[in-house]
PDB file of C-alpha atoms and ligand atoms in Angstrom:
ATOM      1  CA  MET B1304      82.273 -28.336 -73.003  1.00  0.00           C
ATOM      2  CA  ASN B1305      82.857 -26.637 -76.247  1.00  0.00           C
ATOM      3  CA  PHE B1306      86.460 -26.016 -77.127  1.00  0.00           C
ATOM      4  CA  SER B1307      85.845 -25.820 -80.846  1.00  0.00           C
ATOM      5  CA  LYS B1308      86.001 -22.729 -83.056  1.00  0.00           C
ATOM      6  CA  THR B1309      89.452 -21.815 -81.815  1.00  0.00           C
ATOM      7  CA  THR B1310      90.819 -22.075 -85.341  1.00  0.00           C
ATOM      8  CA  LEU B1311      89.901 -18.496 -86.159  1.00  0.00           C
ATOM      9  CA  ALA B1312      91.478 -17.289 -82.909  1.00  0.00           C
ATOM     10  CA  LEU B1313      94.684 -19.155 -83.730  1.00  0.00           C
ATOM     11  CA  GLY B1314      94.735 -17.599 -87.178  1.00  0.00           C
ATOM     12  CA  LEU B1315      94.458 -14.128 -85.684  1.00  0.00           C
ATOM     13  CA  ALA B1316      97.106 -14.891 -83.080  1.00  0.00           C
ATOM     14  CA  ALA B1317      99.851 -14.466 -85.687  1.00  0.00           C
ATOM     15  CA  LEU B1318      98.766 -10.876 -86.256  1.00  0.00           C
ATOM     16  CA  VAL B1319      98.225 -10.086 -82.605  1.00  0.00           C
ATOM     17  CA  SER B1320     101.583 -11.423 -81.412  1.00  0.00           C
ATOM     18  CA  ALA B1321     103.304  -8.600 -83.258  1.00  0.00           C
ATOM     19  CA  THR B1322     101.760  -6.285 -80.639  1.00  0.00           C
ATOM     20  CA  PRO B1323     103.775  -6.354 -77.402  1.00  0.00           C
ATOM     21  CA  ALA B1324     102.348  -7.761 -74.155  1.00  0.00           C
ATOM     22  CA  PHE B1325      98.600  -7.495 -74.406  1.00  0.00           C
ATOM     23  CA  ALA B1326      96.661  -8.540 -71.338  1.00  0.00           C
ATOM     24  CA  THR B1327      94.459 -11.611 -71.352  1.00  0.00           C
ATOM     25  CA  ASN B1328      90.854 -10.852 -70.378  1.00  0.00           C
ATOM     26  CA  ILE B1329      89.131 -13.602 -68.445  1.00  0.00           C
ATOM     27  CA  VAL B1330      85.556 -13.346 -67.222  1.00  0.00           C
ATOM     28  CA  ALA B1331      84.080 -15.664 -64.574  1.00  0.00           C
ATOM     29  CA  SER B1332      80.385 -15.698 -63.719  1.00  0.00           C
ATOM     30  CA  ILE B1333      80.781 -16.164 -59.955  1.00  0.00           C
ATOM     31  CA  LYS B1334      83.535 -15.851 -57.342  1.00  0.00           C
ATOM     32  CA  PRO B1335      84.161 -19.599 -56.815  1.00  0.00           C
ATOM     33  CA  ILE B1336      84.886 -19.944 -60.543  1.00  0.00           C
ATOM     34  CA  GLU B1337      87.188 -16.922 -60.339  1.00  0.00           C
ATOM     35  CA  LEU B1338      89.109 -18.808 -57.609  1.00  0.00           C
ATOM     36  CA  ILE B1339      89.406 -21.945 -59.744  1.00  0.00           C
ATOM     37  CA  VAL B1340      90.653 -19.852 -62.691  1.00  0.00           C
ATOM     38  CA  LYS B1341      93.257 -18.224 -60.420  1.00  0.00           C
ATOM     39  CA  ALA B1342      94.358 -21.642 -59.148  1.00  0.00           C
ATOM     40  CA  VAL B1343      95.228 -22.558 -62.743  1.00  0.00           C
ATOM     41  CA  ALA B1344      96.296 -19.197 -64.148  1.00  0.00           C
ATOM     42  CA  GLY B1345      98.070 -17.810 -61.078  1.00  0.00           C
ATOM     43  CA  ASP B1346      97.624 -14.676 -58.974  1.00  0.00           C
ATOM     44  CA  LYS B1347      98.632 -12.278 -61.712  1.00  0.00           C
ATOM     45  CA  MET B1348      95.897 -13.245 -64.134  1.00  0.00           C
ATOM     46  CA  ASN B1349      93.233 -10.573 -64.317  1.00  0.00           C
ATOM     47  CA  VAL B1350      89.819 -12.166 -63.857  1.00  0.00           C
ATOM     48  CA  SER B1351      86.653 -10.093 -63.712  1.00  0.00           C
ATOM     49  CA  THR B1352      83.610 -11.633 -62.103  1.00  0.00           C
ATOM     50  CA  ILE B1353      80.046 -10.808 -63.086  1.00  0.00           C
ATOM     51  CA  VAL B1354      78.038 -11.496 -59.907  1.00  0.00           C
ATOM     52  CA  PRO B1355      79.320  -9.020 -57.290  1.00  0.00           C
ATOM     53  CA  PRO B1356      79.684  -9.719 -53.536  1.00  0.00           C
ATOM     54  CA  GLY B1357      76.318  -9.891 -51.787  1.00  0.00           C
ATOM     55  CA  SER B1358      74.340 -10.822 -54.910  1.00  0.00           C
ATOM     56  CA  SER B1359      72.944 -14.240 -55.745  1.00  0.00           C
ATOM     57  CA  PRO B1360      73.601 -15.834 -59.145  1.00  0.00           C
ATOM     58  CA  HIS B1361      70.092 -17.311 -58.965  1.00  0.00           C
ATOM     59  CA  ASN B1362      68.420 -13.958 -59.588  1.00  0.00           C
ATOM     60  CA  TYR B1363      71.092 -11.539 -60.817  1.00  0.00           C
ATOM     61  CA  SER B1364      70.601  -9.098 -63.690  1.00  0.00           C
ATOM     62  CA  MET B1365      73.609  -7.931 -65.638  1.00  0.00           C
ATOM     63  CA  LYS B1366      74.737  -4.334 -66.126  1.00  0.00           C
ATOM     64  CA  PRO B1367      75.488  -2.983 -69.632  1.00  0.00           C
ATOM     65  CA  SER B1368      79.183  -2.545 -68.703  1.00  0.00           C
ATOM     66  CA  GLN B1369      79.342  -6.248 -67.920  1.00  0.00           C
ATOM     67  CA  ARG B1370      78.049  -7.109 -71.345  1.00  0.00           C
ATOM     68  CA  ARG B1371      80.934  -5.084 -72.776  1.00  0.00           C
ATOM     69  CA  ALA B1372      83.371  -7.021 -70.571  1.00  0.00           C
ATOM     70  CA  LEU B1373      81.994 -10.233 -72.059  1.00  0.00           C
ATOM     71  CA  GLU B1374      82.514  -8.854 -75.568  1.00  0.00           C
ATOM     72  CA  GLN B1375      86.136  -8.031 -74.767  1.00  0.00           C
ATOM     73  CA  ALA B1376      86.851 -11.323 -73.014  1.00  0.00           C
ATOM     74  CA  ASP B1377      89.278 -13.904 -74.382  1.00  0.00           C
ATOM     75  CA  ALA B1378      87.627 -16.641 -72.330  1.00  0.00           C
ATOM     76  CA  ILE B1379      84.402 -16.796 -70.307  1.00  0.00           C
ATOM     77  CA  PHE B1380      83.679 -19.428 -67.652  1.00  0.00           C
ATOM     78  CA  TRP B1381      80.243 -20.087 -66.173  1.00  0.00           C
ATOM     79  CA  VAL B1382      78.487 -23.039 -64.533  1.00  0.00           C
ATOM     80  CA  GLY B1383      75.628 -23.261 -67.006  1.00  0.00           C
ATOM     81  CA  PRO B1384      71.972 -22.499 -67.692  1.00  0.00           C
ATOM     82  CA  ASP B1385      70.640 -24.143 -64.504  1.00  0.00           C
ATOM     83  CA  MET B1386      72.770 -21.882 -62.335  1.00  0.00           C
ATOM     84  CA  GLU B1387      73.310 -18.414 -63.828  1.00  0.00           C
ATOM     85  CA  THR B1388      69.938 -18.269 -65.538  1.00  0.00           C
ATOM     86  CA  PHE B1389      70.499 -14.572 -66.329  1.00  0.00           C
ATOM     87  CA  LEU B1390      73.332 -15.562 -68.711  1.00  0.00           C
ATOM     88  CA  SER B1391      71.506 -18.410 -70.438  1.00  0.00           C
ATOM     89  CA  ARG B1392      70.266 -16.560 -73.472  1.00  0.00           C
ATOM     90  CA  LEU B1393      73.454 -14.576 -74.025  1.00  0.00           C
ATOM     91  CA  LEU B1394      76.036 -17.322 -73.469  1.00  0.00           C
ATOM     92  CA  GLY B1395      73.879 -20.089 -74.924  1.00  0.00           C
ATOM     93  CA  GLY B1396      73.725 -18.269 -78.258  1.00  0.00           C
ATOM     94  CA  THR B1397      76.258 -18.091 -81.077  1.00  0.00           C
ATOM     95  CA  GLU B1398      77.741 -14.659 -80.282  1.00  0.00           C
ATOM     96  CA  PHE B1399      80.198 -15.949 -77.672  1.00  0.00           C
ATOM     97  CA  ALA B1400      80.641 -19.468 -79.031  1.00  0.00           C
ATOM     98  CA  GLY B1401      84.289 -20.512 -79.019  1.00  0.00           C
ATOM     99  CA  LYS B1402      85.269 -18.477 -75.989  1.00  0.00           C
ATOM    100  CA  VAL B1403      82.691 -19.777 -73.507  1.00  0.00           C
ATOM    101  CA  VAL B1404      83.203 -22.768 -71.240  1.00  0.00           C
ATOM    102  CA  ALA B1405      80.110 -24.044 -69.416  1.00  0.00           C
ATOM    103  CA  PHE B1406      80.842 -26.675 -66.791  1.00  0.00           C
ATOM    104  CA  THR B1407      77.408 -28.285 -67.000  1.00  0.00           C
ATOM    105  CA  GLU B1408      77.050 -28.494 -70.732  1.00  0.00           C
ATOM    106  CA  PRO B1409      78.352 -31.859 -71.904  1.00  0.00           C
ATOM    107  CA  SER B1410      78.846 -32.032 -75.646  1.00  0.00           C
ATOM    108  CA  GLU B1411      79.408 -35.017 -77.945  1.00  0.00           C
ATOM    109  CA  GLY B1412      82.791 -36.692 -77.736  1.00  0.00           C
ATOM    110  CA  GLU B1413      83.853 -34.597 -74.765  1.00  0.00           C
ATOM    111  CA  PRO B1414      84.175 -36.073 -71.280  1.00  0.00           C
ATOM    112  CA  ASP B1415      81.359 -35.177 -68.933  1.00  0.00           C
ATOM    113  CA  MET B1416      82.078 -33.390 -65.643  1.00  0.00           C
ATOM    114  CA  HIS B1417      81.598 -36.564 -63.596  1.00  0.00           C
ATOM    115  CA  HIS B1418      84.796 -37.102 -61.682  1.00  0.00           C
ATOM    116  CA  ASP B1419      86.542 -40.294 -60.712  1.00  0.00           C
ATOM    117  CA  HIS B1420      87.720 -40.479 -57.154  1.00  0.00           C
ATOM    118  CA  HIS B1421      91.228 -41.673 -56.510  1.00  0.00           C
ATOM    119  CA  ASP B1422      91.668 -45.217 -55.221  1.00  0.00           C
ATOM    120  CA  HIS B1423      92.406 -44.199 -51.649  1.00  0.00           C
ATOM    121  CA  HIS B1424      89.291 -42.135 -51.698  1.00  0.00           C
ATOM    122  CA  HIS B1425      86.709 -44.285 -53.347  1.00  0.00           C
ATOM    123  CA  HIS B1426      83.331 -43.663 -51.835  1.00  0.00           C
ATOM    124  CA  GLY B1427      81.472 -44.736 -54.891  1.00  0.00           C
ATOM    125  CA  HIS B1428      79.111 -41.803 -54.975  1.00  0.00           C
ATOM    126  CA  ASP B1429      77.596 -40.827 -58.236  1.00  0.00           C
ATOM    127  CA  HIS B1430      77.274 -37.168 -59.002  1.00  0.00           C
ATOM    128  CA  GLY B1431      74.254 -37.675 -61.208  1.00  0.00           C
ATOM    129  CA  ASP B1432      73.187 -35.440 -64.022  1.00  0.00           C
ATOM    130  CA  GLY B1433      72.886 -31.722 -63.639  1.00  0.00           C
ATOM    131  CA  GLU B1434      70.024 -31.668 -61.143  1.00  0.00           C
ATOM    132  CA  ASP B1435      72.017 -29.610 -58.679  1.00  0.00           C
ATOM    133  CA  PRO B1436      74.229 -27.041 -60.409  1.00  0.00           C
ATOM    134  CA  HIS B1437      76.341 -26.143 -57.314  1.00  0.00           C
ATOM    135  CA  LEU B1438      79.245 -28.192 -58.653  1.00  0.00           C
ATOM    136  CA  TRP B1439      82.089 -26.158 -57.242  1.00  0.00           C
ATOM    137  CA  VAL B1440      81.544 -27.069 -53.575  1.00  0.00           C
ATOM    138  CA  ASP B1441      82.652 -30.654 -54.360  1.00  0.00           C
ATOM    139  CA  PRO B1442      86.475 -30.761 -54.476  1.00  0.00           C
ATOM    140  CA  GLY B1443      86.455 -33.585 -57.029  1.00  0.00           C
ATOM    141  CA  MET B1444      84.316 -31.481 -59.337  1.00  0.00           C
ATOM    142  CA  ALA B1445      86.515 -28.438 -58.676  1.00  0.00           C
ATOM    143  CA  LEU B1446      89.514 -30.402 -59.944  1.00  0.00           C
ATOM    144  CA  GLN B1447      87.632 -31.333 -63.116  1.00  0.00           C
ATOM    145  CA  MET B1448      86.677 -27.675 -63.545  1.00  0.00           C
ATOM    146  CA  ALA B1449      90.325 -26.668 -63.096  1.00  0.00           C
ATOM    147  CA  LYS B1450      91.306 -29.133 -65.824  1.00  0.00           C
ATOM    148  CA  ALA B1451      88.709 -27.618 -68.150  1.00  0.00           C
ATOM    149  CA  VAL B1452      90.037 -24.131 -67.329  1.00  0.00           C
ATOM    150  CA  HIS B1453      93.561 -25.353 -68.109  1.00  0.00           C
ATOM    151  CA  ALA B1454      92.403 -26.780 -71.460  1.00  0.00           C
ATOM    152  CA  LYS B1455      90.739 -23.513 -72.432  1.00  0.00           C
ATOM    153  CA  LEU B1456      93.507 -21.164 -71.260  1.00  0.00           C
ATOM    154  CA  SER B1457      96.081 -23.291 -73.089  1.00  0.00           C
ATOM    155  CA  THR B1458      94.480 -22.258 -76.385  1.00  0.00           C
ATOM    156  CA  LEU B1459      94.915 -18.519 -75.717  1.00  0.00           C
ATOM    157  CA  ASP B1460      97.716 -16.457 -77.150  1.00  0.00           C
ATOM    158  CA  GLY B1461     100.309 -15.056 -74.743  1.00  0.00           C
ATOM    159  CA  ILE B1462      99.782 -17.826 -72.197  1.00  0.00           C
ATOM    160  CA  ASN B1463     102.704 -19.610 -70.564  1.00  0.00           C
ATOM    161  CA  ILE B1464     101.589 -23.226 -70.769  1.00  0.00           C
ATOM    162  CA  SER B1465     104.329 -24.688 -68.571  1.00  0.00           C
ATOM    163  CA  GLU B1466     103.250 -22.265 -65.844  1.00  0.00           C
ATOM    164  CA  LEU B1467      99.644 -23.457 -66.232  1.00  0.00           C
ATOM    165  CA  ASP B1468     100.814 -27.073 -66.008  1.00  0.00           C
ATOM    166  CA  ALA B1469     102.753 -26.398 -62.812  1.00  0.00           C
ATOM    167  CA  ASN B1470      99.853 -24.479 -61.269  1.00  0.00           C
ATOM    168  CA  LEU B1471      97.363 -27.243 -62.038  1.00  0.00           C
ATOM    169  CA  LYS B1472      99.690 -29.836 -60.547  1.00  0.00           C
ATOM    170  CA  GLU B1473     100.141 -27.728 -57.417  1.00  0.00           C
ATOM    171  CA  PHE B1474      96.365 -27.229 -57.146  1.00  0.00           C
ATOM    172  CA  GLU B1475      95.707 -30.954 -57.427  1.00  0.00           C
ATOM    173  CA  HIS B1476      98.255 -31.641 -54.716  1.00  0.00           C
ATOM    174  CA  SER B1477      96.950 -28.988 -52.283  1.00  0.00           C
ATOM    175  CA  LEU B1478      93.373 -30.024 -52.900  1.00  0.00           C
ATOM    176  CA  HIS B1479      94.209 -33.637 -52.170  1.00  0.00           C
ATOM    177  CA  THR B1480      95.951 -32.754 -48.889  1.00  0.00           C
ATOM    178  CA  THR B1481      93.099 -30.460 -47.846  1.00  0.00           C
ATOM    179  CA  GLU B1482      90.510 -33.132 -48.624  1.00  0.00           C
ATOM    180  CA  GLN B1483      92.343 -35.698 -46.531  1.00  0.00           C
ATOM    181  CA  ASN B1484      92.596 -33.309 -43.582  1.00  0.00           C
ATOM    182  CA  ILE B1485      88.913 -32.480 -43.867  1.00  0.00           C
ATOM    183  CA  GLU B1486      87.948 -36.153 -44.003  1.00  0.00           C
ATOM    184  CA  THR B1487      89.927 -36.793 -40.824  1.00  0.00           C
ATOM    185  CA  SER B1488      88.359 -33.846 -38.997  1.00  0.00           C
ATOM    186  CA  PHE B1489      84.847 -34.914 -40.041  1.00  0.00           C
ATOM    187  CA  LYS B1490      85.177 -38.200 -38.133  1.00  0.00           C
ATOM    188  CA  GLN B1491      84.174 -36.206 -35.044  1.00  0.00           C
ATOM    189  CA  LEU B1492      80.827 -35.383 -36.650  1.00  0.00           C
ATOM    190  CA  LYS B1493      79.335 -38.822 -36.079  1.00  0.00           C
ATOM    191  CA  GLY B1494      75.928 -38.329 -34.511  1.00  0.00           C
ATOM    192  CA  THR B1495      75.416 -34.781 -35.788  1.00  0.00           C
ATOM    193  CA  SER B1496      72.460 -34.172 -38.109  1.00  0.00           C
ATOM    194  CA  LEU B1497      73.049 -31.386 -40.599  1.00  0.00           C
ATOM    195  CA  PHE B1498      70.346 -29.216 -42.110  1.00  0.00           C
ATOM    196  CA  ALA B1499      71.114 -26.891 -44.993  1.00  0.00           C
ATOM    197  CA  TYR B1500      69.359 -23.778 -46.147  1.00  0.00           C
ATOM    198  CA  HIS B1501      69.331 -24.567 -49.874  1.00  0.00           C
ATOM    199  CA  ASN B1502      70.725 -27.359 -52.009  1.00  0.00           C
ATOM    200  CA  ALA B1503      74.109 -25.627 -52.504  1.00  0.00           C
ATOM    201  CA  PHE B1504      75.405 -27.789 -49.639  1.00  0.00           C
ATOM    202  CA  GLU B1505      74.341 -31.148 -51.110  1.00  0.00           C
ATOM    203  CA  ARG B1506      77.370 -31.986 -53.250  1.00  0.00           C
ATOM    204  CA  PHE B1507      79.765 -31.110 -50.427  1.00  0.00           C
ATOM    205  CA  ALA B1508      77.796 -33.349 -48.020  1.00  0.00           C
ATOM    206  CA  GLU B1509      77.709 -36.129 -50.576  1.00  0.00           C
ATOM    207  CA  HIS B1510      81.429 -35.945 -51.305  1.00  0.00           C
ATOM    208  CA  TYR B1511      82.406 -36.220 -47.621  1.00  0.00           C
ATOM    209  CA  GLU B1512      79.549 -38.622 -46.766  1.00  0.00           C
ATOM    210  CA  LEU B1513      78.028 -36.273 -44.211  1.00  0.00           C
ATOM    211  CA  ASP B1514      74.636 -36.889 -42.680  1.00  0.00           C
ATOM    212  CA  LEU B1515      72.510 -34.265 -44.408  1.00  0.00           C
ATOM    213  CA  ALA B1516      69.152 -34.681 -42.704  1.00  0.00           C
ATOM    214  CA  GLY B1517      67.263 -31.941 -44.518  1.00  0.00           C
ATOM    215  CA  VAL B1518      67.379 -29.116 -47.031  1.00  0.00           C
ATOM    216  CA  LEU B1519      65.041 -26.294 -46.199  1.00  0.00           C
ATOM    217  CA  THR B1520      64.332 -24.810 -49.572  1.00  0.00           C
ATOM    218  CA  LEU B1521      65.142 -25.830 -53.121  1.00  0.00           C
ATOM    219  CA  ASN B1522      64.530 -22.319 -54.331  1.00  0.00           C
ATOM    220  CA  PRO B1523      66.390 -19.748 -52.223  1.00  0.00           C
ATOM    221  CA  GLU B1524      64.425 -16.890 -53.753  1.00  0.00           C
ATOM    222  CA  LEU B1525      61.099 -18.068 -52.370  1.00  0.00           C
ATOM    223  CA  SER B1526      60.060 -18.049 -48.723  1.00  0.00           C
ATOM    224  CA  PRO B1527      58.762 -21.473 -47.762  1.00  0.00           C
ATOM    225  CA  GLY B1528      55.142 -21.900 -46.765  1.00  0.00           C
ATOM    226  CA  ALA B1529      53.868 -22.497 -43.228  1.00  0.00           C
ATOM    227  CA  ARG B1530      53.348 -26.196 -43.879  1.00  0.00           C
ATOM    228  CA  HIS B1531      56.943 -26.681 -45.045  1.00  0.00           C
ATOM    229  CA  ILE B1532      58.250 -24.813 -41.981  1.00  0.00           C
ATOM    230  CA  ALA B1533      56.193 -27.053 -39.697  1.00  0.00           C
ATOM    231  CA  GLU B1534      57.619 -30.115 -41.457  1.00  0.00           C
ATOM    232  CA  VAL B1535      61.193 -28.899 -41.010  1.00  0.00           C
ATOM    233  CA  GLN B1536      60.539 -28.166 -37.333  1.00  0.00           C
ATOM    234  CA  LYS B1537      59.309 -31.709 -36.882  1.00  0.00           C
ATOM    235  CA  GLN B1538      62.504 -33.041 -38.515  1.00  0.00           C
ATOM    236  CA  LEU B1539      64.649 -30.796 -36.330  1.00  0.00           C
ATOM    237  CA  ARG B1540      62.875 -31.963 -33.186  1.00  0.00           C
ATOM    238  CA  ALA B1541      63.406 -35.618 -34.123  1.00  0.00           C
ATOM    239  CA  ALA B1542      67.066 -35.155 -35.122  1.00  0.00           C
ATOM    240  CA  ASN B1543      70.101 -36.060 -33.062  1.00  0.00           C
ATOM    241  CA  GLN B1544      72.279 -32.945 -32.419  1.00  0.00           C
ATOM    242  CA  PRO B1545      70.653 -30.891 -35.171  1.00  0.00           C
ATOM    243  CA  CYS B1546      72.780 -28.183 -36.770  1.00  0.00           C
ATOM    244  CA  LEU B1547      71.535 -25.636 -39.292  1.00  0.00           C
ATOM    245  CA  LEU B1548      73.949 -24.403 -41.924  1.00  0.00           C
ATOM    246  CA  THR B1549      72.822 -20.953 -42.941  1.00  0.00           C
ATOM    247  CA  GLU B1550      74.185 -18.700 -45.669  1.00  0.00           C
ATOM    248  CA  PRO B1551      75.028 -14.983 -45.465  1.00  0.00           C
ATOM    249  CA  GLN B1552      72.696 -14.198 -48.370  1.00  0.00           C
ATOM    250  CA  PHE B1553      69.828 -15.555 -46.326  1.00  0.00           C
ATOM    251  CA  ASN B1554      67.176 -13.907 -44.153  1.00  0.00           C
ATOM    252  CA  ARG B1555      68.056 -14.505 -40.492  1.00  0.00           C
ATOM    253  CA  GLN B1556      64.565 -13.779 -39.259  1.00  0.00           C
ATOM    254  CA  TRP B1557      63.355 -16.876 -41.007  1.00  0.00           C
ATOM    255  CA  TRP B1558      65.860 -19.111 -39.217  1.00  0.00           C
ATOM    256  CA  ARG B1559      64.914 -17.621 -35.892  1.00  0.00           C
ATOM    257  CA  SER B1560      61.246 -18.392 -36.338  1.00  0.00           C
ATOM    258  CA  ILE B1561      62.014 -21.955 -37.404  1.00  0.00           C
ATOM    259  CA  THR B1562      64.387 -22.779 -34.572  1.00  0.00           C
ATOM    260  CA  GLU B1563      62.462 -21.019 -31.806  1.00  0.00           C
ATOM    261  CA  GLY B1564      62.195 -23.218 -28.720  1.00  0.00           C
ATOM    262  CA  LEU B1565      64.379 -25.930 -30.285  1.00  0.00           C
ATOM    263  CA  ASN B1566      67.886 -26.920 -29.264  1.00  0.00           C
ATOM    264  CA  VAL B1567      69.606 -26.311 -32.595  1.00  0.00           C
ATOM    265  CA  THR B1568      73.175 -25.212 -33.328  1.00  0.00           C
ATOM    266  CA  VAL B1569      73.449 -22.653 -36.126  1.00  0.00           C
ATOM    267  CA  SER B1570      76.551 -22.180 -38.265  1.00  0.00           C
ATOM    268  CA  THR B1571      77.072 -19.995 -41.334  1.00  0.00           C
ATOM    269  CA  TRP B1572      78.918 -20.985 -44.502  1.00  0.00           C
ATOM    270  CA  ASP B1573      79.189 -19.116 -47.775  1.00  0.00           C
ATOM    271  CA  PRO B1574      78.809 -21.060 -51.041  1.00  0.00           C
ATOM    272  CA  LEU B1575      79.876 -17.926 -52.956  1.00  0.00           C
ATOM    273  CA  ALA B1576      83.227 -17.524 -51.151  1.00  0.00           C
ATOM    274  CA  THR B1577      82.530 -13.803 -50.658  1.00  0.00           C
ATOM    275  CA  ASP B1578      85.191 -13.205 -47.984  1.00  0.00           C
ATOM    276  CA  ILE B1579      87.885 -15.384 -49.536  1.00  0.00           C
ATOM    277  CA  ALA B1580      90.809 -13.423 -51.034  1.00  0.00           C
ATOM    278  CA  SER B1581      91.111 -13.828 -54.788  1.00  0.00           C
ATOM    279  CA  THR B1582      94.442 -15.656 -55.046  1.00  0.00           C
ATOM    280  CA  ALA B1583      95.774 -18.891 -56.510  1.00  0.00           C
ATOM    281  CA  ASN B1584      95.220 -20.491 -53.089  1.00  0.00           C
ATOM    282  CA  GLY B1585      91.694 -19.063 -52.723  1.00  0.00           C
ATOM    283  CA  TYR B1586      89.806 -22.212 -53.669  1.00  0.00           C
ATOM    284  CA  ILE B1587      91.738 -24.259 -51.112  1.00  0.00           C
ATOM    285  CA  GLU B1588      90.867 -21.674 -48.427  1.00  0.00           C
ATOM    286  CA  PHE B1589      87.255 -21.760 -49.581  1.00  0.00           C
ATOM    287  CA  GLN B1590      87.057 -25.558 -49.325  1.00  0.00           C
ATOM    288  CA  GLN B1591      88.553 -25.357 -45.821  1.00  0.00           C
ATOM    289  CA  SER B1592      86.121 -22.567 -44.858  1.00  0.00           C
ATOM    290  CA  ILE B1593      83.146 -24.831 -45.646  1.00  0.00           C
ATOM    291  CA  ALA B1594      84.663 -27.583 -43.497  1.00  0.00           C
ATOM    292  CA  ASP B1595      85.298 -25.107 -40.662  1.00  0.00           C
ATOM    293  CA  ALA B1596      81.656 -24.004 -40.751  1.00  0.00           C
ATOM    294  CA  VAL B1597      80.538 -27.629 -40.551  1.00  0.00           C
ATOM    295  CA  LEU B1598      82.865 -28.270 -37.603  1.00  0.00           C
ATOM    296  CA  GLU B1599      81.136 -25.406 -35.767  1.00  0.00           C
ATOM    297  CA  CYS B1600      78.242 -27.861 -35.458  1.00  0.00           C
ATOM    298  CA  LEU B1601      80.167 -29.995 -32.987  1.00  0.00           C
ATOM    299  CA  PRO B1602      78.847 -29.814 -29.436  1.00  0.00           C
ATOM    300  CA  LYS B1603      80.971 -27.400 -27.384  1.00  0.00           C
TER     301      LYS B1603
HETATM  302 ZN1   ZN Q3172      72.294 -21.784 -55.030  1.00  0.00          ZN
HETATM  303 ZN1   ZN Q3173      82.918 -35.959 -54.959  1.00  0.00          ZN
END
């Protein structure tokens, strides 16, 4: 992460503070990041999000008005070039340097986004290096992201830092409780084989040590070929209690043709948190919503 180049901003702050109550402009690339920002900044913080409901960050193109929002932003948060490819050139350049935080862009001397699990919760998994950019579905990563948001927002003028501190503490606590409840509920899943539509589910599965038997496509924009479909069908047939986790952005017809004649449970989850209200508690609700979708896989 790059938190440098704030010196100029701090210099200007003296001038700006003479102006009464100006609003802080925060831009998030996608809804889950908006939720993490709200967890740290509180409900009242105005956060605008670039990728609108129903669109995929994998293939989005930005509107001119959104470029203006970026220009007016005090801080911009995005996952990084492997995720929001449409922002790579713009946010990777020098124009926005100093106000951009990328969660998958480790820089020298700065801690990487690999999180340590607490003692009670040590499952020794390694989150690897940036292969899968869907960081935010892993609650441990979400906490690290929240800490990075806190660090960035703390540098902005007009921010109440003790409020940020309290919010972050509250988030950490709620996240911890939610994680423990989810872990307990997942004990019932023994014997269920999960299949996911694209790799967005992988880090969640890894964090909770779920049995992820297959991922159908690594590129959600491409329809898989006939040979790949046949392979997946073979896996589904061989699996114990197979359950497919679909996503709302995904073509239902495709699932139907794959699961035809097979005894497969289908459940939908949304990695983009589309229906989650944008509040300080939104990320917690989102994390729980993924767990609830997984629990739909249990035999009735
Ligand atoms: Zn994705
Ligand atoms: Zn984890």
